[in-house]
Amino acid sequence: MAVTMAENRMLNLALRALQVICAIVVMGTDGYAINVYRGYSSHVDTHWGGFTAWNGVPNAWGFLLFCAAWTVLVVIFQLVAGNALTHRPLVGYISVAVEVVALISWFAGWIAVAVNIGTRACATGYVGCGALKAATVFGAVEWLLFMVTTFLAISLFLNSKRQGQAVA
């Protein structure tokens, strides 16, 4: 069952289209939250003296934006490499590695942004907090989509490897 699903081109295209759509939504919502974010300053006292620290946009928000941009490149690579997967084993290894890295990146990205919700960075009443919550939800959906495509890529790679060994 999994092998026939992995070889189904229409399923692959539909999942890749959903990944690009979710990535575009994350780029828009997270980009908006970053754009309207107003940093805050905090006074820090140390035994050497005091200073005022400026706290800008949290790094997790930028990382989620990177994950969305990275997804577009991953989808383009996977669509191009999909045809060469059965003929070149190195492309198969790279394809699976790219899927796994994207999967881990999305998991880390949406979790890191979800941790910021409700803190001082995204306090109640903050203008961009709703957009950031939407970006987190779509990031989690993107992670689930990558769970499916990673499973399909690994099963297709292992199946093509078995077929190549049986022929040789």
CSV table of N, CA and C in Angstrom, one decimal:
chain,number,residue,atom,x,y,z
A,1,MET,N,0.8,-1.2,0.0
A,1,MET,CA,0.0,0.0,0.0
A,1,MET,C,0.9,1.3,0.0
A,2,ALA,N,1.9,1.3,0.9
A,2,ALA,CA,2.7,2.5,1.0
A,2,ALA,C,3.5,2.7,-0.3
A,3,VAL,N,4.0,1.6,-0.9
A,3,VAL,CA,4.8,1.7,-2.1
A,3,VAL,C,4.0,2.2,-3.3
A,4,THR,N,2.7,1.8,-3.4
A,4,THR,CA,1.9,2.3,-4.5
A,4,THR,C,1.5,3.8,-4.3
A,5,MET,N,1.4,4.2,-3.0
A,5,MET,CA,1.1,5.6,-2.7
A,5,MET,C,2.4,6.4,-3.0
A,6,ALA,N,3.6,5.9,-2.7
A,6,ALA,CA,4.8,6.6,-3.0
A,6,ALA,C,5.0,6.8,-4.5
A,7,GLU,N,4.6,5.8,-5.3
A,7,GLU,CA,4.8,5.9,-6.7
A,7,GLU,C,3.7,6.7,-7.4
A,8,ASN,N,2.7,7.1,-6.7
A,8,ASN,CA,1.6,7.8,-7.3
A,8,ASN,C,2.0,9.3,-7.5
A,9,ARG,N,2.2,9.7,-8.7
A,9,ARG,CA,2.6,11.0,-9.1
A,9,ARG,C,1.6,12.1,-8.7
A,10,MET,N,0.3,11.8,-8.9
A,10,MET,CA,-0.7,12.8,-8.6
A,10,MET,C,-0.7,13.1,-7.1
A,11,LEU,N,-0.6,12.1,-6.2
A,11,LEU,CA,-0.5,12.3,-4.8
A,11,LEU,C,0.7,13.1,-4.4
A,12,ASN,N,1.8,12.8,-5.0
A,12,ASN,CA,3.0,13.6,-4.7
A,12,ASN,C,2.8,15.1,-5.1
A,13,LEU,N,2.3,15.3,-6.3
A,13,LEU,CA,2.0,16.7,-6.7
A,13,LEU,C,1.1,17.4,-5.8
A,14,ALA,N,0.0,16.7,-5.4
A,14,ALA,CA,-1.0,17.4,-4.5
A,14,ALA,C,-0.3,17.7,-3.1
A,15,LEU,N,0.5,16.8,-2.6
A,15,LEU,CA,1.2,17.1,-1.3
A,15,LEU,C,2.2,18.2,-1.4
A,16,ARG,N,2.9,18.2,-2.5
A,16,ARG,CA,3.9,19.3,-2.8
A,16,ARG,C,3.2,20.6,-3.0
A,17,ALA,N,2.0,20.6,-3.6
A,17,ALA,CA,1.3,21.9,-3.8
A,17,ALA,C,0.8,22.4,-2.4
A,18,LEU,N,0.3,21.5,-1.6
A,18,LEU,CA,-0.1,21.9,-0.2
A,18,LEU,C,1.0,22.4,0.6
A,19,GLN,N,2.2,21.8,0.4
A,19,GLN,CA,3.4,22.3,1.1
A,19,GLN,C,3.8,23.7,0.7
A,20,VAL,N,3.7,24.0,-0.6
A,20,VAL,CA,4.0,25.4,-1.1
A,20,VAL,C,3.0,26.4,-0.6
A,21,ILE,N,1.7,26.0,-0.6
A,21,ILE,CA,0.6,26.9,-0.2
A,21,ILE,C,0.8,27.2,1.3
A,22,CYS,N,1.0,26.2,2.1
A,22,CYS,CA,1.2,26.4,3.5
A,22,CYS,C,2.5,27.3,3.8
A,23,ALA,N,3.5,27.1,3.0
A,23,ALA,CA,4.7,27.9,3.1
A,23,ALA,C,4.5,29.3,2.8
A,24,ILE,N,3.7,29.6,1.8
A,24,ILE,CA,3.3,31.0,1.4
A,24,ILE,C,2.5,31.6,2.5
A,25,VAL,N,1.6,30.9,3.1
A,25,VAL,CA,0.8,31.4,4.2
A,25,VAL,C,1.7,31.7,5.4
A,26,VAL,N,2.6,30.8,5.7
A,26,VAL,CA,3.5,31.1,6.8
A,26,VAL,C,4.4,32.3,6.5
A,27,MET,N,4.9,32.4,5.3
A,27,MET,CA,5.7,33.6,4.9
A,27,MET,C,4.9,34.9,5.1
A,28,GLY,N,3.6,34.9,4.7
A,28,GLY,CA,2.8,36.1,4.9
A,28,GLY,C,2.5,36.4,6.3
A,29,THR,N,2.0,35.4,7.1
A,29,THR,CA,1.6,35.7,8.4
A,29,THR,C,2.8,36.0,9.4
A,30,ASP,N,3.9,35.2,9.2
A,30,ASP,CA,5.1,35.4,10.0
A,30,ASP,C,5.8,36.7,9.6
A,31,GLY,N,5.8,37.0,8.3
A,31,GLY,CA,6.4,38.2,7.9
A,31,GLY,C,5.6,39.5,8.4
A,32,TYR,N,4.3,39.4,8.4
A,32,TYR,CA,3.5,40.4,9.0
A,32,TYR,C,3.8,40.6,10.5
A,33,ALA,N,3.9,39.5,11.2
A,33,ALA,CA,4.1,39.6,12.7
A,33,ALA,C,5.5,40.3,12.9
A,34,ILE,N,6.5,39.9,12.1
A,34,ILE,CA,7.8,40.5,12.2
A,34,ILE,C,7.8,42.0,11.9
A,35,ASN,N,7.0,42.3,10.9
A,35,ASN,CA,7.0,43.7,10.4
A,35,ASN,C,6.4,44.6,11.4
A,36,VAL,N,5.3,44.2,12.1
A,36,VAL,CA,4.6,45.1,13.0
A,36,VAL,C,5.2,45.0,14.5
A,37,TYR,N,6.1,44.1,14.7
A,37,TYR,CA,6.7,43.9,16.0
A,37,TYR,C,7.4,45.2,16.4
A,38,ARG,N,7.1,45.6,17.6
A,38,ARG,CA,7.8,46.7,18.3
A,38,ARG,C,8.6,46.1,19.4
A,39,GLY,N,9.9,46.2,19.3
A,39,GLY,CA,10.8,45.7,20.4
A,39,GLY,C,10.6,46.5,21.7
A,40,TYR,N,11.2,46.0,22.7
A,40,TYR,CA,11.1,46.7,24.0
A,40,TYR,C,12.5,46.7,24.6
A,41,SER,N,12.6,47.6,25.5
A,41,SER,CA,13.9,47.7,26.2
A,41,SER,C,13.7,47.3,27.6
A,42,SER,N,14.8,46.8,28.2
A,42,SER,CA,14.7,46.4,29.6
A,42,SER,C,16.0,46.9,30.3
A,43,HIS,N,15.9,47.4,31.5
A,43,HIS,CA,17.0,47.9,32.2
A,43,HIS,C,17.6,46.7,33.0
A,44,VAL,N,18.9,46.5,32.8
A,44,VAL,CA,19.6,45.3,33.5
A,44,VAL,C,20.6,45.9,34.4
A,45,ASP,N,20.5,45.5,35.7
A,45,ASP,CA,21.5,45.9,36.7
A,45,ASP,C,22.5,44.8,37.0
A,46,THR,N,23.7,45.1,36.9
A,46,THR,CA,24.8,44.1,37.2
A,46,THR,C,25.7,44.8,38.3
A,47,HIS,N,26.6,44.0,38.9
A,47,HIS,CA,27.5,44.6,39.9
A,47,HIS,C,28.5,45.5,39.2
A,48,TRP,N,28.6,45.6,37.9
A,48,TRP,CA,29.5,46.5,37.2
A,48,TRP,C,28.7,47.8,36.9
A,49,GLY,N,27.4,47.8,37.0
A,49,GLY,CA,26.6,48.9,36.6
A,49,GLY,C,25.4,48.5,35.9
A,50,GLY,N,24.6,49.4,35.5
A,50,GLY,CA,23.4,49.1,34.8
A,50,GLY,C,23.5,49.5,33.3
A,51,PHE,N,22.7,48.9,32.5
A,51,PHE,CA,22.6,49.2,31.1
A,51,PHE,C,21.2,48.9,30.6
A,52,THR,N,20.8,49.4,29.5
A,52,THR,CA,19.5,49.2,28.9
A,52,THR,C,19.7,48.3,27.7
A,53,ALA,N,19.0,47.2,27.7
A,53,ALA,CA,19.1,46.2,26.6
A,53,ALA,C,17.9,46.3,25.7
A,54,TRP,N,18.1,46.3,24.4
A,54,TRP,CA,17.1,46.4,23.4
A,54,TRP,C,16.8,45.0,23.0
A,55,ASN,N,15.5,44.6,23.1
A,55,ASN,CA,15.1,43.2,22.7
A,55,ASN,C,14.3,43.4,21.4
A,56,GLY,N,14.8,42.9,20.3
A,56,GLY,CA,14.1,42.9,19.0
A,56,GLY,C,13.3,41.7,18.7
A,57,VAL,N,13.1,41.5,17.5
A,57,VAL,CA,12.2,40.3,17.1
A,57,VAL,C,12.9,39.0,17.5
A,58,PRO,N,12.1,38.1,18.1
A,58,PRO,CA,12.7,36.8,18.6
A,58,PRO,C,13.2,36.0,17.4
A,59,ASN,N,14.3,35.4,17.6
A,59,ASN,CA,15.0,34.6,16.6
A,59,ASN,C,14.1,33.5,16.0
A,60,ALA,N,13.2,32.9,16.8
A,60,ALA,CA,12.3,31.8,16.4
A,60,ALA,C,11.4,32.3,15.2
A,61,TRP,N,11.0,33.5,15.3
A,61,TRP,CA,10.1,34.0,14.2
A,61,TRP,C,10.9,34.1,12.9
A,62,GLY,N,12.1,34.5,12.9
A,62,GLY,CA,12.9,34.5,11.7
A,62,GLY,C,13.2,33.1,11.2
A,63,PHE,N,13.4,32.2,12.1
A,63,PHE,CA,13.7,30.8,11.8
A,63,PHE,C,12.5,30.2,11.1
A,64,LEU,N,11.3,30.5,11.5
A,64,LEU,CA,10.1,30.0,10.9
A,64,LEU,C,10.0,30.6,9.5
A,65,LEU,N,10.3,31.8,9.3
A,65,LEU,CA,10.4,32.4,8.0
A,65,LEU,C,11.4,31.7,7.1
A,66,PHE,N,12.5,31.4,7.6
A,66,PHE,CA,13.5,30.6,6.9
A,66,PHE,C,13.0,29.3,6.5
A,67,CYS,N,12.3,28.6,7.4
A,67,CYS,CA,11.7,27.3,7.0
A,67,CYS,C,10.8,27.4,5.9
A,68,ALA,N,10.0,28.4,5.8
A,68,ALA,CA,9.1,28.6,4.7
A,68,ALA,C,9.8,28.8,3.4
A,69,ALA,N,10.8,29.6,3.4
A,69,ALA,CA,11.6,29.8,2.2
A,69,ALA,C,12.3,28.6,1.8
A,70,TRP,N,12.9,27.8,2.7
A,70,TRP,CA,13.6,26.6,2.5
A,70,TRP,C,12.6,25.6,1.9
A,71,THR,N,11.3,25.6,2.3
A,71,THR,CA,10.4,24.6,1.8
A,71,THR,C,10.2,24.8,0.3
A,72,VAL,N,10.1,26.0,-0.2
A,72,VAL,CA,10.0,26.2,-1.7
A,72,VAL,C,11.2,25.6,-2.4
A,73,LEU,N,12.4,25.8,-1.9
A,73,LEU,CA,13.5,25.2,-2.5
A,73,LEU,C,13.5,23.6,-2.5
A,74,VAL,N,13.0,23.1,-1.3
A,74,VAL,CA,12.9,21.6,-1.2
A,74,VAL,C,11.9,21.1,-2.2
A,75,VAL,N,10.7,21.7,-2.3
A,75,VAL,CA,9.7,21.2,-3.2
A,75,VAL,C,10.2,21.3,-4.7
A,76,ILE,N,10.9,22.3,-5.1
A,76,ILE,CA,11.5,22.4,-6.4
A,76,ILE,C,12.5,21.3,-6.6
A,77,PHE,N,13.4,21.1,-5.6
A,77,PHE,CA,14.4,20.0,-5.7
A,77,PHE,C,13.7,18.6,-5.8
A,78,GLN,N,12.7,18.4,-5.0
A,78,GLN,CA,12.0,17.1,-5.0
A,78,GLN,C,11.3,16.8,-6.3
A,79,LEU,N,10.7,17.8,-6.9
A,79,LEU,CA,10.0,17.6,-8.2
A,79,LEU,C,11.0,17.3,-9.3
A,80,VAL,N,12.1,18.0,-9.3
A,80,VAL,CA,13.2,17.8,-10.3
A,80,VAL,C,13.8,16.4,-10.0
A,81,ALA,N,14.2,16.1,-8.8
A,81,ALA,CA,14.9,14.9,-8.5
A,81,ALA,C,14.0,13.7,-8.5
A,82,GLY,N,12.7,13.8,-8.5
A,82,GLY,CA,11.8,12.7,-8.5
A,82,GLY,C,12.0,11.8,-9.7
A,83,ASN,N,12.3,12.4,-10.8
A,83,ASN,CA,12.5,11.6,-12.1
A,83,ASN,C,13.8,10.8,-12.0
A,84,ALA,N,14.8,11.3,-11.4
A,84,ALA,CA,16.1,10.7,-11.4
A,84,ALA,C,16.3,9.7,-10.2
A,85,LEU,N,15.3,9.6,-9.3
A,85,LEU,CA,15.4,8.8,-8.1
A,85,LEU,C,15.8,7.3,-8.4
A,86,THR,N,15.1,6.8,-9.3
A,86,THR,CA,15.3,5.3,-9.6
A,86,THR,C,16.6,5.1,-10.4
A,87,HIS,N,17.1,6.0,-11.0
A,87,HIS,CA,18.3,5.8,-11.9
A,87,HIS,C,19.6,6.1,-11.2
A,88,ARG,N,19.6,7.0,-10.3
A,88,ARG,CA,20.8,7.4,-9.6
A,88,ARG,C,20.7,7.3,-8.1
A,89,PRO,N,21.4,6.4,-7.4
A,89,PRO,CA,21.3,6.2,-6.0
A,89,PRO,C,21.7,7.4,-5.2
A,90,LEU,N,22.7,8.2,-5.6
A,90,LEU,CA,23.1,9.4,-4.9
A,90,LEU,C,22.0,10.4,-4.8
A,91,VAL,N,21.2,10.6,-5.8
A,91,VAL,CA,20.1,11.5,-5.8
A,91,VAL,C,19.1,11.0,-4.8
A,92,GLY,N,18.9,9.7,-4.7
A,92,GLY,CA,17.9,9.2,-3.7
A,92,GLY,C,18.4,9.5,-2.3
A,93,TYR,N,19.7,9.3,-2.0
A,93,TYR,CA,20.2,9.6,-0.7
A,93,TYR,C,20.0,11.1,-0.3
A,94,ILE,N,20.3,12.0,-1.3
A,94,ILE,CA,20.2,13.4,-1.1
A,94,ILE,C,18.7,13.8,-0.9
A,95,SER,N,17.8,13.2,-1.7
A,95,SER,CA,16.4,13.4,-1.6
A,95,SER,C,15.8,13.1,-0.2
A,96,VAL,N,16.2,11.9,0.3
A,96,VAL,CA,15.7,11.5,1.6
A,96,VAL,C,16.3,12.5,2.7
A,97,ALA,N,17.6,12.8,2.5
A,97,ALA,CA,18.3,13.7,3.5
A,97,ALA,C,17.6,15.1,3.5
A,98,VAL,N,17.3,15.6,2.4
A,98,VAL,CA,16.6,16.9,2.3
A,98,VAL,C,15.2,16.9,2.9
A,99,GLU,N,14.5,15.8,2.7
A,99,GLU,CA,13.2,15.6,3.3
A,99,GLU,C,13.3,15.6,4.9
A,100,VAL,N,14.3,14.8,5.4
A,100,VAL,CA,14.4,14.7,6.8
A,100,VAL,C,14.8,16.0,7.4
A,101,VAL,N,15.7,16.7,6.8
A,101,VAL,CA,16.2,18.0,7.3
A,101,VAL,C,15.0,19.0,7.3
A,102,ALA,N,14.2,19.0,6.3
A,102,ALA,CA,13.0,19.9,6.2
A,102,ALA,C,12.0,19.5,7.3
A,103,LEU,N,11.8,18.2,7.5
A,103,LEU,CA,10.9,17.7,8.6
A,103,LEU,C,11.4,18.2,9.9
A,104,ILE,N,12.6,18.1,10.2
A,104,ILE,CA,13.2,18.5,11.5
A,104,ILE,C,13.1,20.0,11.7
A,105,SER,N,13.4,20.7,10.6
A,105,SER,CA,13.4,22.2,10.7
A,105,SER,C,12.0,22.7,11.0
A,106,TRP,N,11.0,22.1,10.3
A,106,TRP,CA,9.6,22.6,10.6
A,106,TRP,C,9.2,22.2,12.0
A,107,PHE,N,9.6,21.1,12.5
A,107,PHE,CA,9.2,20.7,13.9
A,107,PHE,C,9.8,21.7,14.8
A,108,ALA,N,11.1,22.0,14.7
A,108,ALA,CA,11.8,23.0,15.5
A,108,ALA,C,11.2,24.4,15.4
A,109,GLY,N,10.9,24.7,14.2
A,109,GLY,CA,10.3,26.1,13.9
A,109,GLY,C,9.0,26.4,14.6
A,110,TRP,N,8.1,25.5,14.3
A,110,TRP,CA,6.7,25.8,14.9
A,110,TRP,C,6.7,25.6,16.4
A,111,ILE,N,7.5,24.7,16.9
A,111,ILE,CA,7.6,24.6,18.4
A,111,ILE,C,8.2,25.8,19.0
A,112,ALA,N,9.3,26.3,18.4
A,112,ALA,CA,10.0,27.5,18.9
A,112,ALA,C,9.1,28.8,18.9
A,113,VAL,N,8.3,28.9,17.9
A,113,VAL,CA,7.4,30.0,17.8
A,113,VAL,C,6.2,29.9,18.8
A,114,ALA,N,5.7,28.6,18.9
A,114,ALA,CA,4.6,28.4,19.9
A,114,ALA,C,5.0,28.7,21.3
A,115,VAL,N,6.3,28.5,21.6
A,115,VAL,CA,6.8,28.8,23.0
A,115,VAL,C,6.7,30.3,23.2
A,116,ASN,N,6.8,31.2,22.2
A,116,ASN,CA,6.8,32.6,22.3
A,116,ASN,C,5.4,33.2,22.5
A,117,ILE,N,4.4,32.4,22.2
A,117,ILE,CA,3.0,32.9,22.3
A,117,ILE,C,2.6,32.9,23.8
A,118,GLY,N,2.2,34.1,24.2
A,118,GLY,CA,1.8,34.3,25.6
A,118,GLY,C,2.9,34.9,26.4
A,119,THR,N,4.1,35.0,25.9
A,119,THR,CA,5.2,35.7,26.6
A,119,THR,C,5.2,37.2,26.3
A,120,ARG,N,6.2,37.9,26.7
A,120,ARG,CA,6.3,39.3,26.5
A,120,ARG,C,6.5,39.6,25.0
A,121,ALA,N,7.1,38.7,24.3
A,121,ALA,CA,7.2,38.9,22.9
A,121,ALA,C,5.9,38.9,22.1
A,122,CYS,N,5.0,38.1,22.6
A,122,CYS,CA,3.6,38.0,21.9
A,122,CYS,C,2.6,38.1,23.0
A,123,ALA,N,2.5,39.2,23.6
A,123,ALA,CA,1.6,39.4,24.8
A,123,ALA,C,0.1,39.6,24.3
A,124,THR,N,-0.8,39.4,25.2
A,124,THR,CA,-2.2,39.6,24.8
A,124,THR,C,-2.4,41.0,24.4
A,125,GLY,N,-3.2,41.2,23.3
A,125,GLY,CA,-3.4,42.5,22.8
A,125,GLY,C,-2.4,43.0,21.8
A,126,TYR,N,-1.3,42.2,21.6
A,126,TYR,CA,-0.3,42.6,20.6
A,126,TYR,C,-0.9,42.5,19.2
A,127,VAL,N,-0.7,43.4,18.3
A,127,VAL,CA,-1.4,43.5,17.0
A,127,VAL,C,-1.0,42.2,16.2
A,128,GLY,N,0.2,41.8,16.1
A,128,GLY,CA,0.7,40.7,15.3
A,128,GLY,C,0.6,39.4,15.9
A,129,CYS,N,0.0,39.3,17.1
A,129,CYS,CA,0.0,38.0,17.8
A,129,CYS,C,-1.0,37.0,17.1
A,130,GLY,N,-2.1,37.5,16.6
A,130,GLY,CA,-3.0,36.6,15.8
A,130,GLY,C,-2.3,36.1,14.6
A,131,ALA,N,-1.6,36.9,13.9
A,131,ALA,CA,-0.9,36.4,12.7
A,131,ALA,C,0.2,35.4,13.1
A,132,LEU,N,0.8,35.6,14.2
A,132,LEU,CA,1.8,34.7,14.7
A,132,LEU,C,1.2,33.3,15.1
A,133,LYS,N,0.0,33.4,15.7
A,133,LYS,CA,-0.7,32.1,16.0
A,133,LYS,C,-1.0,31.4,14.7
A,134,ALA,N,-1.5,32.1,13.7
A,134,ALA,CA,-1.8,31.5,12.4
A,134,ALA,C,-0.6,30.9,11.8
A,135,ALA,N,0.6,31.6,11.9
A,135,ALA,CA,1.8,31.0,11.3
A,135,ALA,C,2.2,29.8,12.1
A,136,THR,N,2.0,29.7,13.4
A,136,THR,CA,2.3,28.5,14.2
A,136,THR,C,1.4,27.4,13.8
A,137,VAL,N,0.2,27.6,13.6
A,137,VAL,CA,-0.7,26.5,13.2
A,137,VAL,C,-0.4,26.0,11.8
A,138,PHE,N,-0.1,26.9,10.8
A,138,PHE,CA,0.3,26.5,9.5
A,138,PHE,C,1.6,25.8,9.5
A,139,GLY,N,2.5,26.2,10.4
A,139,GLY,CA,3.8,25.5,10.6
A,139,GLY,C,3.6,24.1,11.0
A,140,ALA,N,2.7,23.9,11.9
A,140,ALA,CA,2.4,22.5,12.4
A,140,ALA,C,1.8,21.7,11.3
A,141,VAL,N,0.9,22.3,10.5
A,141,VAL,CA,0.3,21.6,9.3
A,141,VAL,C,1.4,21.2,8.3
A,142,GLU,N,2.3,22.2,8.1
A,142,GLU,CA,3.5,21.9,7.2
A,142,GLU,C,4.3,20.8,7.7
A,143,TRP,N,4.6,20.7,9.0
A,143,TRP,CA,5.3,19.6,9.6
A,143,TRP,C,4.6,18.3,9.4
A,144,LEU,N,3.3,18.3,9.5
A,144,LEU,CA,2.5,17.0,9.3
A,144,LEU,C,2.6,16.6,7.8
A,145,LEU,N,2.6,17.6,6.9
A,145,LEU,CA,2.7,17.3,5.5
A,145,LEU,C,4.1,16.7,5.2
A,146,PHE,N,5.1,17.3,5.9
A,146,PHE,CA,6.5,16.7,5.7
A,146,PHE,C,6.6,15.3,6.3
A,147,MET,N,5.8,15.0,7.4
A,147,MET,CA,5.8,13.7,7.9
A,147,MET,C,5.4,12.7,6.8
A,148,VAL,N,4.3,13.0,6.1
A,148,VAL,CA,3.8,12.2,5.1
A,148,VAL,C,4.8,12.0,3.9
A,149,THR,N,5.3,13.2,3.4
A,149,THR,CA,6.2,13.1,2.3
A,149,THR,C,7.5,12.5,2.6
A,150,THR,N,8.0,12.6,3.8
A,150,THR,CA,9.2,12.0,4.2
A,150,THR,C,9.0,10.4,4.3
A,151,PHE,N,7.9,10.0,4.8
A,151,PHE,CA,7.6,8.6,4.8
A,151,PHE,C,7.5,8.0,3.4
A,152,LEU,N,6.8,8.8,2.5
A,152,LEU,CA,6.7,8.3,1.1
A,152,LEU,C,8.0,8.3,0.4
A,153,ALA,N,8.9,9.3,0.7
A,153,ALA,CA,10.2,9.4,0.0
A,153,ALA,C,11.1,8.2,0.5
A,154,ILE,N,11.0,7.9,1.8
A,154,ILE,CA,11.9,6.8,2.3
A,154,ILE,C,11.4,5.5,1.8
A,155,SER,N,10.1,5.3,1.7
A,155,SER,CA,9.5,4.0,1.2
A,155,SER,C,9.8,3.9,-0.3
A,156,LEU,N,9.7,5.0,-1.0
A,156,LEU,CA,10.1,4.9,-2.5
A,156,LEU,C,11.6,4.6,-2.6
A,157,PHE,N,12.4,5.3,-1.8
A,157,PHE,CA,13.9,5.0,-1.9
A,157,PHE,C,14.2,3.6,-1.6
A,158,LEU,N,13.6,3.1,-0.5
A,158,LEU,CA,13.9,1.7,-0.1
A,158,LEU,C,13.4,0.7,-1.2
A,159,ASN,N,12.3,1.0,-1.7
A,159,ASN,CA,11.7,0.1,-2.8
A,159,ASN,C,12.6,0.1,-4.0
A,160,SER,N,13.0,1.3,-4.4
A,160,SER,CA,13.9,1.4,-5.6
A,160,SER,C,15.2,0.8,-5.4
A,161,LYS,N,15.7,0.8,-4.1
A,161,LYS,CA,17.0,0.2,-3.8
A,161,LYS,C,16.8,-1.4,-3.9
A,162,ARG,N,15.7,-1.9,-3.4
A,162,ARG,CA,15.5,-3.3,-3.4
A,162,ARG,C,15.3,-3.8,-4.9
A,163,GLN,N,14.6,-3.0,-5.7
A,163,GLN,CA,14.5,-3.4,-7.1
A,163,GLN,C,15.8,-3.4,-7.8
A,164,GLY,N,16.7,-2.4,-7.5
A,164,GLY,CA,18.0,-2.3,-8.1
A,164,GLY,C,18.9,-3.5,-7.7
A,165,GLN,N,18.8,-4.0,-6.5
A,165,GLN,CA,19.6,-5.1,-6.0
A,165,GLN,C,19.1,-6.4,-6.7
A,166,ALA,N,17.8,-6.5,-6.9
A,166,ALA,CA,17.2,-7.7,-7.5
A,166,ALA,C,17.6,-7.8,-8.9
A,167,VAL,N,17.8,-6.7,-9.6
A,167,VAL,CA,18.1,-6.7,-11.0
A,167,VAL,C,19.6,-7.1,-11.2
A,168,ALA,N,20.5,-6.5,-10.3
A,168,ALA,CA,21.9,-6.7,-10.4
A,168,ALA,C,22.4,-8.1,-10.2
